[in-house]
XYZ file of C-alpha atoms in Angstrom:
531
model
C 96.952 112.275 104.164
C 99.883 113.703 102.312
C 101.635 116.819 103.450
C 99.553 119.263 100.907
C 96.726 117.978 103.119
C 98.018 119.633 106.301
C 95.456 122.639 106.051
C 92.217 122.539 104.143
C 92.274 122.517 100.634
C 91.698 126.222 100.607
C 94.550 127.371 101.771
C 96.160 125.819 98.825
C 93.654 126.510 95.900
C 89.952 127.824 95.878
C 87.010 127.481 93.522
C 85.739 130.866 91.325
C 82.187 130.110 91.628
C 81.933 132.352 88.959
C 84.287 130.921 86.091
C 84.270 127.735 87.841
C 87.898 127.669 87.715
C 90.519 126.736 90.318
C 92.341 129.409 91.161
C 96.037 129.647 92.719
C 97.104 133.123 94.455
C 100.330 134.287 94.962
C 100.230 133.819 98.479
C 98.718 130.555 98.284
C 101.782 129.478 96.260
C 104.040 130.788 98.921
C 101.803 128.791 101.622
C 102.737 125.506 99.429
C 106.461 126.100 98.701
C 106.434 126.072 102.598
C 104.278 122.935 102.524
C 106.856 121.632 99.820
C 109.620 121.588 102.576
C 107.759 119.284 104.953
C 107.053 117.366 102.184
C 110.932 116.852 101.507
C 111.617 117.077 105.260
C 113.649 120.065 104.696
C 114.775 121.680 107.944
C 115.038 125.319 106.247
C 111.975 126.930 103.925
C 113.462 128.335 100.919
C 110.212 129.189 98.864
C 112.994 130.533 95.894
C 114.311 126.809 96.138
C 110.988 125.239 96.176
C 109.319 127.376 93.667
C 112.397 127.071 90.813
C 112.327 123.188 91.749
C 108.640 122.666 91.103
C 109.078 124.451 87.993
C 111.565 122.763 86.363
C 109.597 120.033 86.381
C 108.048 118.626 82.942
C 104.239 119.927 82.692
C 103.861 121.270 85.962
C 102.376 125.324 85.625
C 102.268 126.474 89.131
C 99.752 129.277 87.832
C 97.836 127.178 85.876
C 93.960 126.866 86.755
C 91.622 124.873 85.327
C 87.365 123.642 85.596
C 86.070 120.924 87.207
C 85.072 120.069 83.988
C 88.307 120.302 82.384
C 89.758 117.752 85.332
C 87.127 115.223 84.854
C 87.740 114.994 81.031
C 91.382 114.876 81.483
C 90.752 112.071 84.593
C 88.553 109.876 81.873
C 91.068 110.394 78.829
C 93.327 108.689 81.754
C 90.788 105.949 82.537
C 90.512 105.638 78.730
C 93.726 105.419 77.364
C 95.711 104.011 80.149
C 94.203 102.459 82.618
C 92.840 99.887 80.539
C 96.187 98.553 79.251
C 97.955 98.108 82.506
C 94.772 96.267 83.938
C 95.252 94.445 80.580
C 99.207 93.676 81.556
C 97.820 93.087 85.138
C 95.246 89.979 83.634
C 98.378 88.406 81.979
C 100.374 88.422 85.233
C 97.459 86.750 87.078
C 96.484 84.540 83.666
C 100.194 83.223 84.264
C 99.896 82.814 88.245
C 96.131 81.476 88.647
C 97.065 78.762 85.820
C 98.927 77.467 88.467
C 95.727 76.126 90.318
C 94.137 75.241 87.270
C 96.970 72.619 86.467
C 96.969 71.352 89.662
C 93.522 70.608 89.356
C 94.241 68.516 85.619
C 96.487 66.584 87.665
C 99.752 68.407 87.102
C 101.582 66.365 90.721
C 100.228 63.099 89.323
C 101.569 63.600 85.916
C 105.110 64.977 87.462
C 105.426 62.460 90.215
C 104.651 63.974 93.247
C 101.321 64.773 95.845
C 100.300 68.248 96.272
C 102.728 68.651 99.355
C 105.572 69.510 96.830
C 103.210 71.538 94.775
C 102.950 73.478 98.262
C 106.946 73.328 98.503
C 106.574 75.135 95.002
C 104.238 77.968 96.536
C 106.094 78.391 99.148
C 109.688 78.627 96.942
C 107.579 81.185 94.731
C 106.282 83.115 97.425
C 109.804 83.593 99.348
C 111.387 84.405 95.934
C 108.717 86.710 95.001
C 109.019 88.298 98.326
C 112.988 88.739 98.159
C 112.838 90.341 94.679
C 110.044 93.080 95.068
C 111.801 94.883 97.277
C 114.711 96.073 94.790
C 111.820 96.530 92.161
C 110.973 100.026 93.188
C 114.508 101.274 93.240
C 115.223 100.172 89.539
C 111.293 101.812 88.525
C 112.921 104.922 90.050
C 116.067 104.863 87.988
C 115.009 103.843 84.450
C 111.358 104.724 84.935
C 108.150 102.302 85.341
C 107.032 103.036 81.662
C 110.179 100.861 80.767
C 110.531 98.474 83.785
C 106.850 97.005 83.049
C 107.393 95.888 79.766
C 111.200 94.764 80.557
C 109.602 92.284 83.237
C 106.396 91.160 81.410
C 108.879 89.889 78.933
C 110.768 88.001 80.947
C 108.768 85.888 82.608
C 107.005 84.801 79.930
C 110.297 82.819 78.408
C 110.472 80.363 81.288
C 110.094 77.296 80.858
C 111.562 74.392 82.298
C 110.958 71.479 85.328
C 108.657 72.651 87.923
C 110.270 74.069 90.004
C 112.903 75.573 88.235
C 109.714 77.644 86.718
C 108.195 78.618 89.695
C 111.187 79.578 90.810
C 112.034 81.669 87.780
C 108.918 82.960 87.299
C 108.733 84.510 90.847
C 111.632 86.413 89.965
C 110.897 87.816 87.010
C 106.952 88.494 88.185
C 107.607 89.970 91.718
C 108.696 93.726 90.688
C 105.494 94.164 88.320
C 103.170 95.184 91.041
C 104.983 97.559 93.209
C 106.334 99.238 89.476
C 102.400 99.654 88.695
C 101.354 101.238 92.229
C 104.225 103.751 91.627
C 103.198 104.386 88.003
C 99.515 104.951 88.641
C 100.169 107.325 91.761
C 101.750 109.544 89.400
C 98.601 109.951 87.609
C 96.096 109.523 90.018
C 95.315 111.551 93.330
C 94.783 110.019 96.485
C 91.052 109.895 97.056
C 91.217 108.085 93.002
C 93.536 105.710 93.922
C 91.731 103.026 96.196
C 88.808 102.742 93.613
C 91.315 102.109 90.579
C 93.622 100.330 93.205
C 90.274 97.772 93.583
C 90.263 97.503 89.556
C 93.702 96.243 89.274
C 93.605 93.734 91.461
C 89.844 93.172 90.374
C 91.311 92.184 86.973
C 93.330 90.174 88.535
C 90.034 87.932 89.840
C 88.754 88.117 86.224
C 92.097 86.707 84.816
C 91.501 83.729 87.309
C 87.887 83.503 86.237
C 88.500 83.718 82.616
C 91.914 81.151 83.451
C 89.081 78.555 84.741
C 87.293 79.220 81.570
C 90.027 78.702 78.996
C 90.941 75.599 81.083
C 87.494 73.743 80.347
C 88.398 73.738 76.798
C 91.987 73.689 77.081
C 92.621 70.840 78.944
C 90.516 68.668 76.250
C 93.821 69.191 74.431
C 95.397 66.242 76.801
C 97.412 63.928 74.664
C 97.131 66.417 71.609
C 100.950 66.387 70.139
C 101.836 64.521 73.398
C 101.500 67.157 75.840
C 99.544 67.215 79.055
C 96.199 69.748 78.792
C 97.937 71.630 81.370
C 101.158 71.803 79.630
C 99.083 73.522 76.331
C 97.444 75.887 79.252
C 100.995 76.733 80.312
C 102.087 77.196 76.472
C 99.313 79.542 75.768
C 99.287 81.687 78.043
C 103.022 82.653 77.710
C 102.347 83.343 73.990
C 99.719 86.090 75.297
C 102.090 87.651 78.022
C 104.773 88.123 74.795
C 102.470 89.982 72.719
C 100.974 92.338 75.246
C 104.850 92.680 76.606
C 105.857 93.799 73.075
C 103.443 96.409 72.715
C 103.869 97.905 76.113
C 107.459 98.909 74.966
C 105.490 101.362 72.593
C 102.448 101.776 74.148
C 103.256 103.522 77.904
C 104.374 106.795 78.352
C 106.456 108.563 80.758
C 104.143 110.997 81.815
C 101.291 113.243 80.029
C 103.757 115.412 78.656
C 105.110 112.441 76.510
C 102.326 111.001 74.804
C 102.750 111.631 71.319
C 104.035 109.118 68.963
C 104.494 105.277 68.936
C 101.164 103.132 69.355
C 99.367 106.021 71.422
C 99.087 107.933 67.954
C 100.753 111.386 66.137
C 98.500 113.296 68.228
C 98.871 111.636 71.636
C 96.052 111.752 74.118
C 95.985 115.290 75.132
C 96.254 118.760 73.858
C 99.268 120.455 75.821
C 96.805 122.418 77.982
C 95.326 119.296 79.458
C 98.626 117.326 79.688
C 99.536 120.016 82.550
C 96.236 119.991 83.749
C 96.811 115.984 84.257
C 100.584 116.822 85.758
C 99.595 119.767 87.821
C 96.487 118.320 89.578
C 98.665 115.531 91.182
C 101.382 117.214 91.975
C 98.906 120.048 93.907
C 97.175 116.858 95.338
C 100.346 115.816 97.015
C 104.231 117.730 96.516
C 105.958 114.809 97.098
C 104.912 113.537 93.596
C 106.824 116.092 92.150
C 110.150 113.816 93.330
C 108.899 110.980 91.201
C 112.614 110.904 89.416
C 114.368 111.503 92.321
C 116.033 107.783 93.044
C 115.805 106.461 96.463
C 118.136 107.769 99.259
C 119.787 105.823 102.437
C 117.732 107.824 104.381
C 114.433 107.273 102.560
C 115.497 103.357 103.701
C 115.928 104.307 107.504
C 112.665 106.473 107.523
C 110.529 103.340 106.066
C 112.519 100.609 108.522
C 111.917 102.747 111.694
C 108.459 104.134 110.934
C 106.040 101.089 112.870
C 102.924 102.085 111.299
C 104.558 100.730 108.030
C 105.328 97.868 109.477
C 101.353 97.762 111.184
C 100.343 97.776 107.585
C 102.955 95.087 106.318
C 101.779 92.754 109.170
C 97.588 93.348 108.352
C 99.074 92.585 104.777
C 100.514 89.294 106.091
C 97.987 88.153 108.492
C 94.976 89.309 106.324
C 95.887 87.840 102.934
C 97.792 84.625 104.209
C 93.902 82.994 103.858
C 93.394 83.694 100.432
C 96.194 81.381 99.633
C 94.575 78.014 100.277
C 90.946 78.708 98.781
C 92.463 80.014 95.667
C 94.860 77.525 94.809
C 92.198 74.924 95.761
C 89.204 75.918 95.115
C 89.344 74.115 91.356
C 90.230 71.228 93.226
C 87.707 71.461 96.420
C 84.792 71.717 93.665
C 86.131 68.633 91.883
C 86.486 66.526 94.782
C 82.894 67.305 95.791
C 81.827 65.430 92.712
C 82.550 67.601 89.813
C 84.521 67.076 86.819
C 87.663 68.757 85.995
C 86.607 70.585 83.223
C 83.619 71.406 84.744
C 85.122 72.348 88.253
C 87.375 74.799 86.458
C 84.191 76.681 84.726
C 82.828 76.943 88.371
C 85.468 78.609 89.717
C 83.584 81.769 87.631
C 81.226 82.853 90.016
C 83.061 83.589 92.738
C 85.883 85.617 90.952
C 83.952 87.878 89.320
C 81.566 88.250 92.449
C 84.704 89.346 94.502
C 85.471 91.581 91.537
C 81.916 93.908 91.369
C 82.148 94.114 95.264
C 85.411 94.859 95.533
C 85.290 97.830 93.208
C 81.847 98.943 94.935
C 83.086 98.932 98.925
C 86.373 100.797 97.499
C 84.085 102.943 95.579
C 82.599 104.040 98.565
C 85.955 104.354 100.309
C 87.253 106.924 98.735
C 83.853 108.716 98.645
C 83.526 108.509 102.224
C 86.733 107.628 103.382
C 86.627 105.525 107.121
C 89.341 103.332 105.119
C 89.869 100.404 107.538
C 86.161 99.672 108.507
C 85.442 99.259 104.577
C 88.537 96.824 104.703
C 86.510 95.076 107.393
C 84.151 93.941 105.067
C 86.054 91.428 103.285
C 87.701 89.933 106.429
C 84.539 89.484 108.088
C 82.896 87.824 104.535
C 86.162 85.298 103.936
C 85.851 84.694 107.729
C 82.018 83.907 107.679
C 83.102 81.651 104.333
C 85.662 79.455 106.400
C 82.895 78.963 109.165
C 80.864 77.422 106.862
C 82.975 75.101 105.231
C 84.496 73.880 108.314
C 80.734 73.276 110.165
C 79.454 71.186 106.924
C 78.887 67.791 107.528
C 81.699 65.082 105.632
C 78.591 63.923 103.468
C 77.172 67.198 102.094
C 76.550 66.965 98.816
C 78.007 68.887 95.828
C 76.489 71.624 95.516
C 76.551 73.004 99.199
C 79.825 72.086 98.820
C 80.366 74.611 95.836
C 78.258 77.064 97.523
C 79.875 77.542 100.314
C 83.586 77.084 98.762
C 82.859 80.092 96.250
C 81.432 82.177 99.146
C 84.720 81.799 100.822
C 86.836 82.711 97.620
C 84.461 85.305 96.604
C 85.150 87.408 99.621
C 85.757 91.102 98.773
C 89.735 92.043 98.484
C 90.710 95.336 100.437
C 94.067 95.206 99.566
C 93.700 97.932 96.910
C 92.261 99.931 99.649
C 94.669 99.313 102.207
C 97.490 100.043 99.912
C 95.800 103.220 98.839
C 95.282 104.093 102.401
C 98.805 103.228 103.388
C 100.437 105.093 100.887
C 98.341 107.888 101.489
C 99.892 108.142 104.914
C 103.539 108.382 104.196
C 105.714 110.803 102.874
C 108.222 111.571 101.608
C 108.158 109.588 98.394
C 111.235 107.455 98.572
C 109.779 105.988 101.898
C 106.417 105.580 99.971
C 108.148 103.736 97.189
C 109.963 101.765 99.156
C 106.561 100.572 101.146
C 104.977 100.160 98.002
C 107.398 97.244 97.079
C 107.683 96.277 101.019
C 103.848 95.683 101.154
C 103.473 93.491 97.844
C 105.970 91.521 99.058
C 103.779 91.118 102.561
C 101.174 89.753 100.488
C 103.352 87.251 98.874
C 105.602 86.520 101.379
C 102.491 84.864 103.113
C 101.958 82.796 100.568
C 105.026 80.544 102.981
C 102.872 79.883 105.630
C 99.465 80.011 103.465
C 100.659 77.712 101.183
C 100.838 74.906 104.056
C 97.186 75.406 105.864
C 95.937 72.937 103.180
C 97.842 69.752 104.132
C 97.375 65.977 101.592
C 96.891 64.553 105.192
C 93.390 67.342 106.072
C 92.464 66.914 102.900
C 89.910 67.135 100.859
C 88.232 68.880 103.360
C 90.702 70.415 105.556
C 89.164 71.223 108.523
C 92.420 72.503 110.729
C 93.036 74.667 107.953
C 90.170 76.300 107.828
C 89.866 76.665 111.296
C 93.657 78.422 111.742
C 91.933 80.889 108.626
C 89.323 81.721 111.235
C 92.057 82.584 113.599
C 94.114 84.522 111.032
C 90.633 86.525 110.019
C 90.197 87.874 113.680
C 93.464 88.965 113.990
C 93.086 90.869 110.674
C 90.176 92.404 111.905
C 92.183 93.414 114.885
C 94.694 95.065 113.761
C 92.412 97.483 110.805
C 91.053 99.014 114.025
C 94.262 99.476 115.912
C 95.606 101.085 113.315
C 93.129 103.528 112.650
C 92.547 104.268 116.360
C 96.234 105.049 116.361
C 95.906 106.947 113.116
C 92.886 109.085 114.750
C 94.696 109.193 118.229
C 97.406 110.884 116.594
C 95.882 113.007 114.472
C 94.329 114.223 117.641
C 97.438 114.888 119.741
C 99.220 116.446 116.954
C 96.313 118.775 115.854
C 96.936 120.214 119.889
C 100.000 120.675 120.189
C 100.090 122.699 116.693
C 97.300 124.340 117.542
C 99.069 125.054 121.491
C 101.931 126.967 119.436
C 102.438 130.399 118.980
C 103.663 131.166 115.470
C 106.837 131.877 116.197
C 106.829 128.456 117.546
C 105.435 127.141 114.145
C 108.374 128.684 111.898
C 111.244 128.023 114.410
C 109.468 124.087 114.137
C 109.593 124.467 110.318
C 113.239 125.609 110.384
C 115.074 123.665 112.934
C 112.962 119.989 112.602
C 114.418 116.769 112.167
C 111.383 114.902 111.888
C 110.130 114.525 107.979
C 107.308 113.678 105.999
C 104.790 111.895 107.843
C 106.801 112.272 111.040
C 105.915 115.956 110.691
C 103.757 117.135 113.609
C 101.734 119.070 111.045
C 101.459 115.818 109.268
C 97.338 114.877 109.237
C 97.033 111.169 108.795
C 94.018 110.150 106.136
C 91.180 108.097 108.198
């Protein structure tokens, strides 16, 4: 958990069961200024410091209190008014990446000249590329904001166009800095046990953009030899007309903050009254201090804090491992269904099912993560389901009809993704917020980076059933599985030994700690990780 999270949440605020309200004392606002300084892995406590810092921030009232009820109507005008549009601008970048697949599937290496080996040479070129340029994503978001660097992007990757790999190429560029810009936006309006649920809707949309991709396509590719282009080419076309127009209107549609709503496409009045627009800043900045850095650009140090912390890098490899499998169903799953005796147009409309199964489940299991919490064993869920998935195809007989064919392919693909989760649950766990930033672009490009070594289980010569693939997914699965628990047993381990040692000191011991530390954010020893 983040630093605030250190002692219960009544040492930092407490409920008036009379008024309802939440209530912040004097003292309890000196107990967080000291809080404050772990968070920025201060080695003195200067509550004069911390207290002018927090307060010259836009929106923040460190004495305002609030209801429940007020919270939860400011939390759903945020659900309302802008969480919709960047799941919107999150369908367009996965309307642009799962048309890939659908091409392939209308013969796209046929048309170009080549077998679905270079078409993997593509993937892999996209995902090394993709990979490469996440990781300077976060630093710009921190300079010029996220509100401006979404838009910037979604713009430019729609303009490419070109020979195949020359787009793939550009495209991977231009996409890779979206995602890690959106995880930084949305933690600075969401606290951490809201993020893994919301975390699970954005990449959620992401399986209905590939669903409603595979829908488009059975119409769309009727449009083969319609002014002499390809039905893949018009798939291609159309969807980069869409990305412009919802690019355009992000420019005047996102706001900085909730202080800055006013105006533009969000309307003269904005989306709050000025009371709940600190409510909205205030609640996440209580949630978690080192939110209130969000415009502080990323130090040298923040970079040697993320390289040498190895539980970041535990994460980054369960991103790896654990996604690396989704690479080969998804990009042939149109394909698989097709070759079991389906065709193309219809193959693509049966892709449906299984994205929008993975899409209610995975919202659901994160759901009840961050009502229960026990993080890791929810992520279990979907490793264990894809892994069950890639049993099955590999035991079915060569001469199993169609349908078990499809049945078991959309199992596979329709596996739960815990990647929202883990990403909630990973940046839960460090601090300060430059590290966190910097892990936020470091784990997306994880998940794409292995896309190089997915993007070659499915081989022309194990086709079109591809038994060693799916037998190396099997492999990858267990491993996954392997390390979610070592992780949280380390997590819980330490929690342990930390909580003894603090609790072993006098406090004396406790303040000369606080003063003369080195160690900072999460490397606090009152650090508590979340479970």
């Amino acid at each position: 958990m983040s630093d605030l999270k250190n002692r219960k949440e009544g040492s930092i605020h407490k409920e008036d069961n009379e008024t309802n309200k939440i209530v912040v004392s004097d003292k309890q606002l000196n107990d967080k200024a000291s809080i404050a300084s772990s968070a920025y892995g201060a080695t003195e406590s200067d509550d004069d410091d911390i207290h002018a810092e927090l307060k010259a921030l836009e929106g923040y009232d460190e004495t305002l209190e609030w209801t429940e009820e007020e919270e939860t109507k400011v939390r759903r005008k945020i659900d309302f008014y802008l969480l919709p549009f960047i799941l919107l601008m999150a369908f367009v970048l996965n309307m642009d990446r799962t048309n890939h697949s659908n091409a392939i599937s209308d013969h796209l290496a046929d048309d170009l000249g080549f077998t679905n080996d270079g078409v993997n040479n593509a993937i892999l070129a996209y995902a090394v590329l993709f990979t490469v340029f996440t990781l300077p994503s976060n630093f710009i978001a921190k300079k010029i904001g996220p509100y401006r660097w979404l838009p910037i992007m979604m713009n430019s990757w729609a303009i490419n166009y070109g020979s195949y790999m020359t787009v793939r190429v550009l495209i991977a560029v231009t996409e890779a800095g979206f995602i890690p810009a959106s995880l930084q936006y949305l933690t600075t309006w969401y606290k951490t046990k809201e993020l893994a649920t919301r975390l699970a809707m954005f990449w959620g949309i992401q399986a209905v953009a590939s669903a409603f991709s595979g829908l488009i396509s059975f119409g769309i590719f009727r449009l083969r030899g319609v002014a002499g282009l390809e039905g893949w080419k018009w798939l291609f076309l159309i969807d980069g007309i869409f990305t412009h127009v919802v690019g355009v209107i992000a420019f005047y549609y996102l706001p900085k903050n909730a202080m800055s709503t006013k105006g533009k496409l969000r309307g003269k009045n904005g989306w709050f009254t000025e009371r709940e627009a600190k409510i909205a800043i205030t609640r996440v900045i209580r949630d978690d201090l080192t939110k209130s850095d969000q415009d502080v650009p990323i130090t040298l140090d923040d970079v040697k804090e993320a390289v040498k912390d190895t539980k970041l890098w535990t994460h980054l490899l369960t991103t790896f491992v654990g996604m690396m499998t989704n690479t080969p169903i998804h990009t042939y799953l149109p394909s698989i269904i097709r070759d079991g005796g389906f065709a193309v147009t219809t193959a693509n409309l049966l892709t449906m099912p299984s994205y929008l199964g993975g899409l209610a489940f995975s919202i659901l299991i994160a759901y009840s993560s961050d009502k229960y919490g026990e993080v890791a064993l929810h992520c279990l869920i979907g490793n264990i389901w894809e892994m069950i998935g890639y049993i099955t195809l590999k035991a079915l007989p060569s001469d199993t009809g169609r349908w078990p064919l499809f049945a078991a392919a959309t199992v596979t693909a329709s596996s739960p993704s815990w990647h929202g989760m883990h990403i909630a649950y990973m940046s839960s766990n460090l601090a300060p917020q430059g590290k966190r930033a910097i892990a936020l672009g470091a784990i997306i490009g994880a998940a794409n980076l292995n896309g190089v070594p997915g993007s070659q289980l499915y081989r022309a010569s194990d086709a079109p059933r591809y038994p060693t693939g799916n037998l190396v997914c099997i492999i990858l699965n267990v491993v996954a599985m392997g390390l979610f628990i070592s992780q949280r047993v380390r997590y819980s381990v330490t929690n342990r030994v930390r909580q003894k040692k603090w609790n072993s000191m006098t406090d004396a011991e406790k303040e000369h700690y606080n003063k003369t530390t080195k160690h900072k954010g999460s490397n606090r020893l009152d650090y508590r990780f979340r479970i």
